[in-house]
mmCIF file of C-alpha atoms in Angstrom:
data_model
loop_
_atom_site.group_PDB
_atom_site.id
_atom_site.type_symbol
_atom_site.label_atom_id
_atom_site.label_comp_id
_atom_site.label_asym_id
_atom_site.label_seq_id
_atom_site.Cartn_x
_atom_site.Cartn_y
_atom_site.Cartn_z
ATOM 1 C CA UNK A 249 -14.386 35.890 -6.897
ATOM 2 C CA UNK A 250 -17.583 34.709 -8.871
ATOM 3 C CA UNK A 251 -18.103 36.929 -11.748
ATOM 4 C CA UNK A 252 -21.580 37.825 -13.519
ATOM 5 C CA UNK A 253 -21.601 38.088 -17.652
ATOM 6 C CA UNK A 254 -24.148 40.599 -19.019
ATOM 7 C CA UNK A 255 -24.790 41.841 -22.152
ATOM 8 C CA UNK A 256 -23.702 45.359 -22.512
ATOM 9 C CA UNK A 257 -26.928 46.716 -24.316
ATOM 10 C CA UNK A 258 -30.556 45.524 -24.579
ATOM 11 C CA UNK A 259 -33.656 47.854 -26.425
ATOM 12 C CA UNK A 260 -37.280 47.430 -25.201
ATOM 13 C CA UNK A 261 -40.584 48.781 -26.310
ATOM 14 C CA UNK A 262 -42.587 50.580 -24.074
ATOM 15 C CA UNK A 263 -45.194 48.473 -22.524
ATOM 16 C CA UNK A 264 -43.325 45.497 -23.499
ATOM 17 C CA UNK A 265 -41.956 42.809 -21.004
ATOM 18 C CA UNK A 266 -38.047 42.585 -20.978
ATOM 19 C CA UNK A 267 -35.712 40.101 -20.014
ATOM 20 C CA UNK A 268 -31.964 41.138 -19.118
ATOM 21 C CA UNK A 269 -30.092 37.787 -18.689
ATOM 22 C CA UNK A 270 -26.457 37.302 -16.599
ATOM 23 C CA UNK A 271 -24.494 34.460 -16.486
ATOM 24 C CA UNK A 272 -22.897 33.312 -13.380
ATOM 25 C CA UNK A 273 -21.510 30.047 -14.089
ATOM 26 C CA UNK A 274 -18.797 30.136 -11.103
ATOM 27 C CA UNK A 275 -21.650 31.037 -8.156
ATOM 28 C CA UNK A 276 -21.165 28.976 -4.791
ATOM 29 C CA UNK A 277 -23.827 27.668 -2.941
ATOM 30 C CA UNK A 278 -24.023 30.992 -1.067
ATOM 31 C CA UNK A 279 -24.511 33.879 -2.932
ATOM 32 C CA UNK A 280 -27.123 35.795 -3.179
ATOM 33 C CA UNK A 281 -27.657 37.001 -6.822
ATOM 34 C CA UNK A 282 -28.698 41.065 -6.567
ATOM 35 C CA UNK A 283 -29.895 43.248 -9.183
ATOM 36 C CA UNK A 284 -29.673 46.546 -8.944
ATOM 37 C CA UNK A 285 -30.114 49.613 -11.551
ATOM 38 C CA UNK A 286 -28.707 53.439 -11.911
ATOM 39 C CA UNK A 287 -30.734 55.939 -13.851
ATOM 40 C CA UNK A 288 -29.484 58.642 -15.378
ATOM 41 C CA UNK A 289 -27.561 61.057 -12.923
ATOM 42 C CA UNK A 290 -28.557 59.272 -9.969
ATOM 43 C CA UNK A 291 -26.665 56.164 -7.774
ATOM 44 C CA UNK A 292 -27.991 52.754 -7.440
ATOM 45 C CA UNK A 293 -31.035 51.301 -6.368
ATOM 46 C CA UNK A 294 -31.663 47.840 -5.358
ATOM 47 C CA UNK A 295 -34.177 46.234 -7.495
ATOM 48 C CA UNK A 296 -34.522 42.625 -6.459
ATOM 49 C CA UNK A 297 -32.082 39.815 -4.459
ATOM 50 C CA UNK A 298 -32.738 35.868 -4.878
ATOM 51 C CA UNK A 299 -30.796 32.287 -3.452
ATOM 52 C CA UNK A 300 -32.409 30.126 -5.382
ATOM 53 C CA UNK A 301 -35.805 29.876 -5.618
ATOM 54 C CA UNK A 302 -37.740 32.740 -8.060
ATOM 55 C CA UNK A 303 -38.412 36.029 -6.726
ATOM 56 C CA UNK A 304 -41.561 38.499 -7.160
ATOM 57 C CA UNK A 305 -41.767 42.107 -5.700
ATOM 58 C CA UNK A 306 -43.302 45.093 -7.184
ATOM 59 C CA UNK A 307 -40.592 46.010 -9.210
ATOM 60 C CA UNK A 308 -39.886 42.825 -11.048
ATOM 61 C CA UNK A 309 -39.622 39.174 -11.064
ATOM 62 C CA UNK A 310 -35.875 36.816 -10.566
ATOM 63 C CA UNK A 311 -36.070 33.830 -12.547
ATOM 64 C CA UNK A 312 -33.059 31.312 -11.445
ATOM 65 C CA UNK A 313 -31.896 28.460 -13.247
ATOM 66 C CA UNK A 314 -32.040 25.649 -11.250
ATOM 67 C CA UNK A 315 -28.161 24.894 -11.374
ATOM 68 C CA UNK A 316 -28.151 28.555 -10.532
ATOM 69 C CA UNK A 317 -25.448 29.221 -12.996
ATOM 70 C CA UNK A 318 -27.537 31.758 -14.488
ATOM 71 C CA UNK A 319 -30.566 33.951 -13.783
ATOM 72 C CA UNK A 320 -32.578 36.256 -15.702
ATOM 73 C CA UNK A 321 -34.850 39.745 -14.403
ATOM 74 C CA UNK A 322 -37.775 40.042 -15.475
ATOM 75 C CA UNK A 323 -39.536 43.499 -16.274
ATOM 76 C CA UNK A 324 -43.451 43.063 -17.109
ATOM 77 C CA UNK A 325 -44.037 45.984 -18.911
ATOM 78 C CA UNK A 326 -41.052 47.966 -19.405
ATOM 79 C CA UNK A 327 -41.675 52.086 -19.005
ATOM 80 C CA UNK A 328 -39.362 54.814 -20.185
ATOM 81 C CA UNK A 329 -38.765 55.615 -17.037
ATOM 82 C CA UNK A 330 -37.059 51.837 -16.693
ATOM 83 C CA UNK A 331 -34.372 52.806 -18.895
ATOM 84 C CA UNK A 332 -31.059 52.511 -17.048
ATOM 85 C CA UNK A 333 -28.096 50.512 -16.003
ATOM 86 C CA UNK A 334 -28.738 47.217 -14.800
ATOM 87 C CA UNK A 335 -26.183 45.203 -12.659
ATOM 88 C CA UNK A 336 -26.249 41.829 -11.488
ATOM 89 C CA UNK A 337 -24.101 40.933 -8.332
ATOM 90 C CA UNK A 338 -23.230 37.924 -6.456
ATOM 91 C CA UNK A 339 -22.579 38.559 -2.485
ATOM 92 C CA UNK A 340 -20.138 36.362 -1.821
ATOM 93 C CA UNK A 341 -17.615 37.296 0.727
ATOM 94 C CA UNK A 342 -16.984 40.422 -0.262
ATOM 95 C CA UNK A 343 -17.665 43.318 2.222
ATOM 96 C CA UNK A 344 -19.155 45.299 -0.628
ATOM 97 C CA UNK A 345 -20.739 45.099 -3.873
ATOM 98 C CA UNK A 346 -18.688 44.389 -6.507
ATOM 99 C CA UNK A 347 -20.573 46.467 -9.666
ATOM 100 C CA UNK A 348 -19.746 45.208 -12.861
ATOM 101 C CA UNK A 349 -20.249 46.981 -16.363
ATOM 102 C CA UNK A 350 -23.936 46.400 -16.454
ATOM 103 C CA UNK A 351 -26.535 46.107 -19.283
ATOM 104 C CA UNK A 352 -27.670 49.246 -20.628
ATOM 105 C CA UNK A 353 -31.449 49.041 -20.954
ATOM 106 C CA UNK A 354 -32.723 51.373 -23.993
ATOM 107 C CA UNK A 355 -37.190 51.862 -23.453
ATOM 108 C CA UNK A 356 -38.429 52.634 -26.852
ATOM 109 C CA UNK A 357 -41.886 54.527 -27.253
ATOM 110 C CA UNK B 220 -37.547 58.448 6.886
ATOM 111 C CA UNK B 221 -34.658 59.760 5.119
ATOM 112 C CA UNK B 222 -32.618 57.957 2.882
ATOM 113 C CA UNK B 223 -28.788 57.979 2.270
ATOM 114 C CA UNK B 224 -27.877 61.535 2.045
ATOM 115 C CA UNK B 225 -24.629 63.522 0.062
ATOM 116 C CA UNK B 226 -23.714 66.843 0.303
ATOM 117 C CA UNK B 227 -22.614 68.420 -1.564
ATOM 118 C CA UNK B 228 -24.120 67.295 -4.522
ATOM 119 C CA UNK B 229 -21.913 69.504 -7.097
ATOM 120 C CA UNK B 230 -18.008 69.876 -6.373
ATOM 121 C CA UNK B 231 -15.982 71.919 -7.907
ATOM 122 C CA UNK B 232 -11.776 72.302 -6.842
ATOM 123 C CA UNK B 233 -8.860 73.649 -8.727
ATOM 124 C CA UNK B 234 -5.728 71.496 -9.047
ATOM 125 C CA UNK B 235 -3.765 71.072 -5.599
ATOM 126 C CA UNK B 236 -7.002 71.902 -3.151
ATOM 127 C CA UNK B 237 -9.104 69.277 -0.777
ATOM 128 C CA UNK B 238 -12.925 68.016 -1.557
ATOM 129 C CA UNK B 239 -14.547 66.908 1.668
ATOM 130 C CA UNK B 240 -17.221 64.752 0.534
ATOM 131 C CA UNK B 241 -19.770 63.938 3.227
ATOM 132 C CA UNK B 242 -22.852 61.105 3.942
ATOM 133 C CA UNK B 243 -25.309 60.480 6.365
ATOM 134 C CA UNK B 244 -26.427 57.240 6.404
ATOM 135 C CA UNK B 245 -29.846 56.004 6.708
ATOM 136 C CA UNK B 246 -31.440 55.967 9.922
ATOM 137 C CA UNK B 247 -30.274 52.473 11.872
ATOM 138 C CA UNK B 248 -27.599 51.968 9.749
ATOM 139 C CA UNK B 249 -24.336 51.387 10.231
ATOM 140 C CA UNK B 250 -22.437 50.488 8.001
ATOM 141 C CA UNK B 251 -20.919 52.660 5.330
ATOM 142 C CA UNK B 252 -19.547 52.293 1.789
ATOM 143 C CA UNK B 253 -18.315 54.783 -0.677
ATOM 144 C CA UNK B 254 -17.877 54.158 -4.470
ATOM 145 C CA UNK B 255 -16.246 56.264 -7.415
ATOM 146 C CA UNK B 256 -17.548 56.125 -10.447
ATOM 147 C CA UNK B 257 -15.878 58.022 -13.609
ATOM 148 C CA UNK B 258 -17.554 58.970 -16.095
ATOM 149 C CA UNK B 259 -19.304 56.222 -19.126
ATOM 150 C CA UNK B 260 -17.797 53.360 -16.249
ATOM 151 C CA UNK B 261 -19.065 51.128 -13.718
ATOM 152 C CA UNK B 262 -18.664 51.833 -10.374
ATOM 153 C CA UNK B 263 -15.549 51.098 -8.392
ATOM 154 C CA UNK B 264 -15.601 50.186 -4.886
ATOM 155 C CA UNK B 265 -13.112 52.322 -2.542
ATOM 156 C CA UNK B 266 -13.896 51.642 1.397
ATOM 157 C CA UNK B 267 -16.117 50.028 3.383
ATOM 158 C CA UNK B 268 -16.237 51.475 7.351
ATOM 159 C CA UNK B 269 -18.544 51.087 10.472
ATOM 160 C CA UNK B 270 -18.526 53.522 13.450
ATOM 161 C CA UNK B 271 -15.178 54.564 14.129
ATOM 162 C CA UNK B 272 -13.428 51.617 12.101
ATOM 163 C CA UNK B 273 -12.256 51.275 8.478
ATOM 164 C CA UNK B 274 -13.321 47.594 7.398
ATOM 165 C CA UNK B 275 -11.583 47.156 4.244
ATOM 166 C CA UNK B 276 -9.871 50.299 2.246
ATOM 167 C CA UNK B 277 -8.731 47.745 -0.809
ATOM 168 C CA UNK B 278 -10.096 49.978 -3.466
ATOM 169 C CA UNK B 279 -8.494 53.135 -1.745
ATOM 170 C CA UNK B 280 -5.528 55.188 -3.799
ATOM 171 C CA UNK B 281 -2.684 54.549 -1.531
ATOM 172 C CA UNK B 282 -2.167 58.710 -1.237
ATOM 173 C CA UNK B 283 -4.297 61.765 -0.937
ATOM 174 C CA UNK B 284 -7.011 59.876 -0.010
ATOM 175 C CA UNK B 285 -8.792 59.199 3.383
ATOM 176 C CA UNK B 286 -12.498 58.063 4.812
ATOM 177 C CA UNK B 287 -13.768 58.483 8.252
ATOM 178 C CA UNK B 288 -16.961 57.460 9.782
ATOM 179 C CA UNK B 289 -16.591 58.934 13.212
ATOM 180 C CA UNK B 290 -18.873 58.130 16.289
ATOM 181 C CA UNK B 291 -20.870 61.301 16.013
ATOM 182 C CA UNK B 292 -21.764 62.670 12.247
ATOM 183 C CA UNK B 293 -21.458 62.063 8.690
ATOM 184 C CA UNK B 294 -19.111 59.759 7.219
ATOM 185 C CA UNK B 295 -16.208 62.038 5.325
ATOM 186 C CA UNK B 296 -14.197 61.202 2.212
ATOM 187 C CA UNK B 297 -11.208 63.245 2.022
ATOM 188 C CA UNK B 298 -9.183 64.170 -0.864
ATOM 189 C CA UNK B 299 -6.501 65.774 -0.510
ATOM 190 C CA UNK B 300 -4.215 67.580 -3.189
ATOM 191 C CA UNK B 301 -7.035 66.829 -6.166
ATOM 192 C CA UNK B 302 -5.688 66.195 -9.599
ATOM 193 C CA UNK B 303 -8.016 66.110 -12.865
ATOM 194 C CA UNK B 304 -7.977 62.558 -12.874
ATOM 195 C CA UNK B 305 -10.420 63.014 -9.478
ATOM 196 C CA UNK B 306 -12.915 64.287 -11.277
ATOM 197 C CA UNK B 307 -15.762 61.584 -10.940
ATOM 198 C CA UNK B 308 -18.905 61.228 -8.987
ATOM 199 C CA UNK B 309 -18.657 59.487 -5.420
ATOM 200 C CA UNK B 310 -21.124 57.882 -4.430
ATOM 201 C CA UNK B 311 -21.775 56.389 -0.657
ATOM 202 C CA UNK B 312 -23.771 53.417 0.597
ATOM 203 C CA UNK B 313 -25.167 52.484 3.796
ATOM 204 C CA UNK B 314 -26.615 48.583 4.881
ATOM 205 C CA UNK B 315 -28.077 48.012 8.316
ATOM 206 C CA UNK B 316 -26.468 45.128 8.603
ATOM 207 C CA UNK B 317 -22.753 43.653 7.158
ATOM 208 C CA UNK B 318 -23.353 42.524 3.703
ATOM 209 C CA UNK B 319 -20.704 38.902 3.855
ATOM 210 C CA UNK B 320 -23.022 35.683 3.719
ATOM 211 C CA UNK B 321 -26.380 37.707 4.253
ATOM 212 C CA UNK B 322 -28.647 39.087 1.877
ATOM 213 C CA UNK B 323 -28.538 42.944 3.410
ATOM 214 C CA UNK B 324 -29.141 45.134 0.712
ATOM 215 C CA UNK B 325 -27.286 48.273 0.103
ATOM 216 C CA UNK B 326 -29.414 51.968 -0.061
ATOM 217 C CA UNK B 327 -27.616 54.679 -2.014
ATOM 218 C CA UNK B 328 -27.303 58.419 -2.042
ATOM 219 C CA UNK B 329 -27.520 60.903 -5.128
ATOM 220 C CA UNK B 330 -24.406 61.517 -5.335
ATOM 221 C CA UNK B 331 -21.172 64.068 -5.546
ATOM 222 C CA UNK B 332 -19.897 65.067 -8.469
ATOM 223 C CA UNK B 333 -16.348 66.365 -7.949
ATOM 224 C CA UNK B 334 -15.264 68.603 -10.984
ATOM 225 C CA UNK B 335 -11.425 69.138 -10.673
ATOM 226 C CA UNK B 336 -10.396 72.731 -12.820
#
């Protein structure tokens, strides 16, 4: 199965635009690349999904590579409320998705 | 329009009892998916089912445990027996669609936290 690499730990200040990167250097032309984020106490919640081309929606912004062996979310101005898990998936053939350790976002104030 | 919905939230068993864990999937959906997550990890897939049928039960214990999405009603996660190594929260999933080769999203409940004594 394609794997995603994430740091396990990134600090933001509030108000401040954050980047959370993930490495997917094994992707197949057919995943999707999902990002999705737990708070505190609560389950997941999609955040964004992307093939290849960048991605807007009123939560944040995808940014692919163009090889698409990487991709990078994009917060614009990170709130405490933003601080939580954040997973990036491929959906490959899987009948699920397949959650990996995450990137623990820290929102300073 | 509701969203994916647990109950109970809070769980707690002694050592040897069952935890029925239920969802109700969103409205349209379905396709069902629970997770376990212990605590300070990620989350672990378990089953995957759609009405009346068990998909793919890969990340299923091989005993004590069971998942049912019947044609009527909420999906149940059984556990049968509970040890203190059950003690996690279990979380379900629901898509409207299958999620191989498409870009269906998954929508996710709150939440049961199962506290084994």
């Amino acid at each position: 199965d394609a794997k995603t690499t994430q740091p396990n730990s990134m600090e933001s200040n509030e108000e401040e635009p954050v980047h959370l990167p993930c490495n997917h250097s094994t992707i197949s032309g057919t995943d999707y690349i999902h990002w999705y984020r737990q708070l505190p106490s609560q389950g997941p919640e999609y955040v964004i999904h992307g093939l290849t081309s960048n991605v807007n929606n009123r939560m944040a912004s995808l940014a692919i590579a163009e090889d698409r062996k990487s991709s990078t979310l994009i917060l614009h101005r990170a709130t405490l409320r933003d601080a939580a898990v954040y997973y990036c998936i491929l959906s490959k053939n899987n009948n699920d998705m397949r959650f990996g350790a995450g990137t623990r976002l820290t929102v300073k104030p | 329009n509701a969203g994916v919905m647990q109950n109970p939230r809070h769980l707690v068993r002694r050592r040897g009892q069952e935890a029925r864990l239920r969802c109700s999937p969103m409205k349209g959906h379905s396709h069902v998916y629970w997770y376990r997550q212990l605590p300070e990890e990620g989350l672990k897939f378990m089953v995957y089912l759609q009405k009346e049928n068990i998909i793919d039960e890969s990340g299923m214990p091989k005993e004590r445990f069971s998942a049912e999405f019947p044609k009527e009603g909420p999906s149940i996660l059984r556990i049968q027996q509970v040890v203190r190594g059950d003690s996690a929260a279990y979380f379900c999933a629901s898509s409207k669609d299958r999620l191989i080769a498409t870009n269906e999203k998954l929508f996710f409940g709150s939440g049961t936290q199962l506290s084994v004594l």
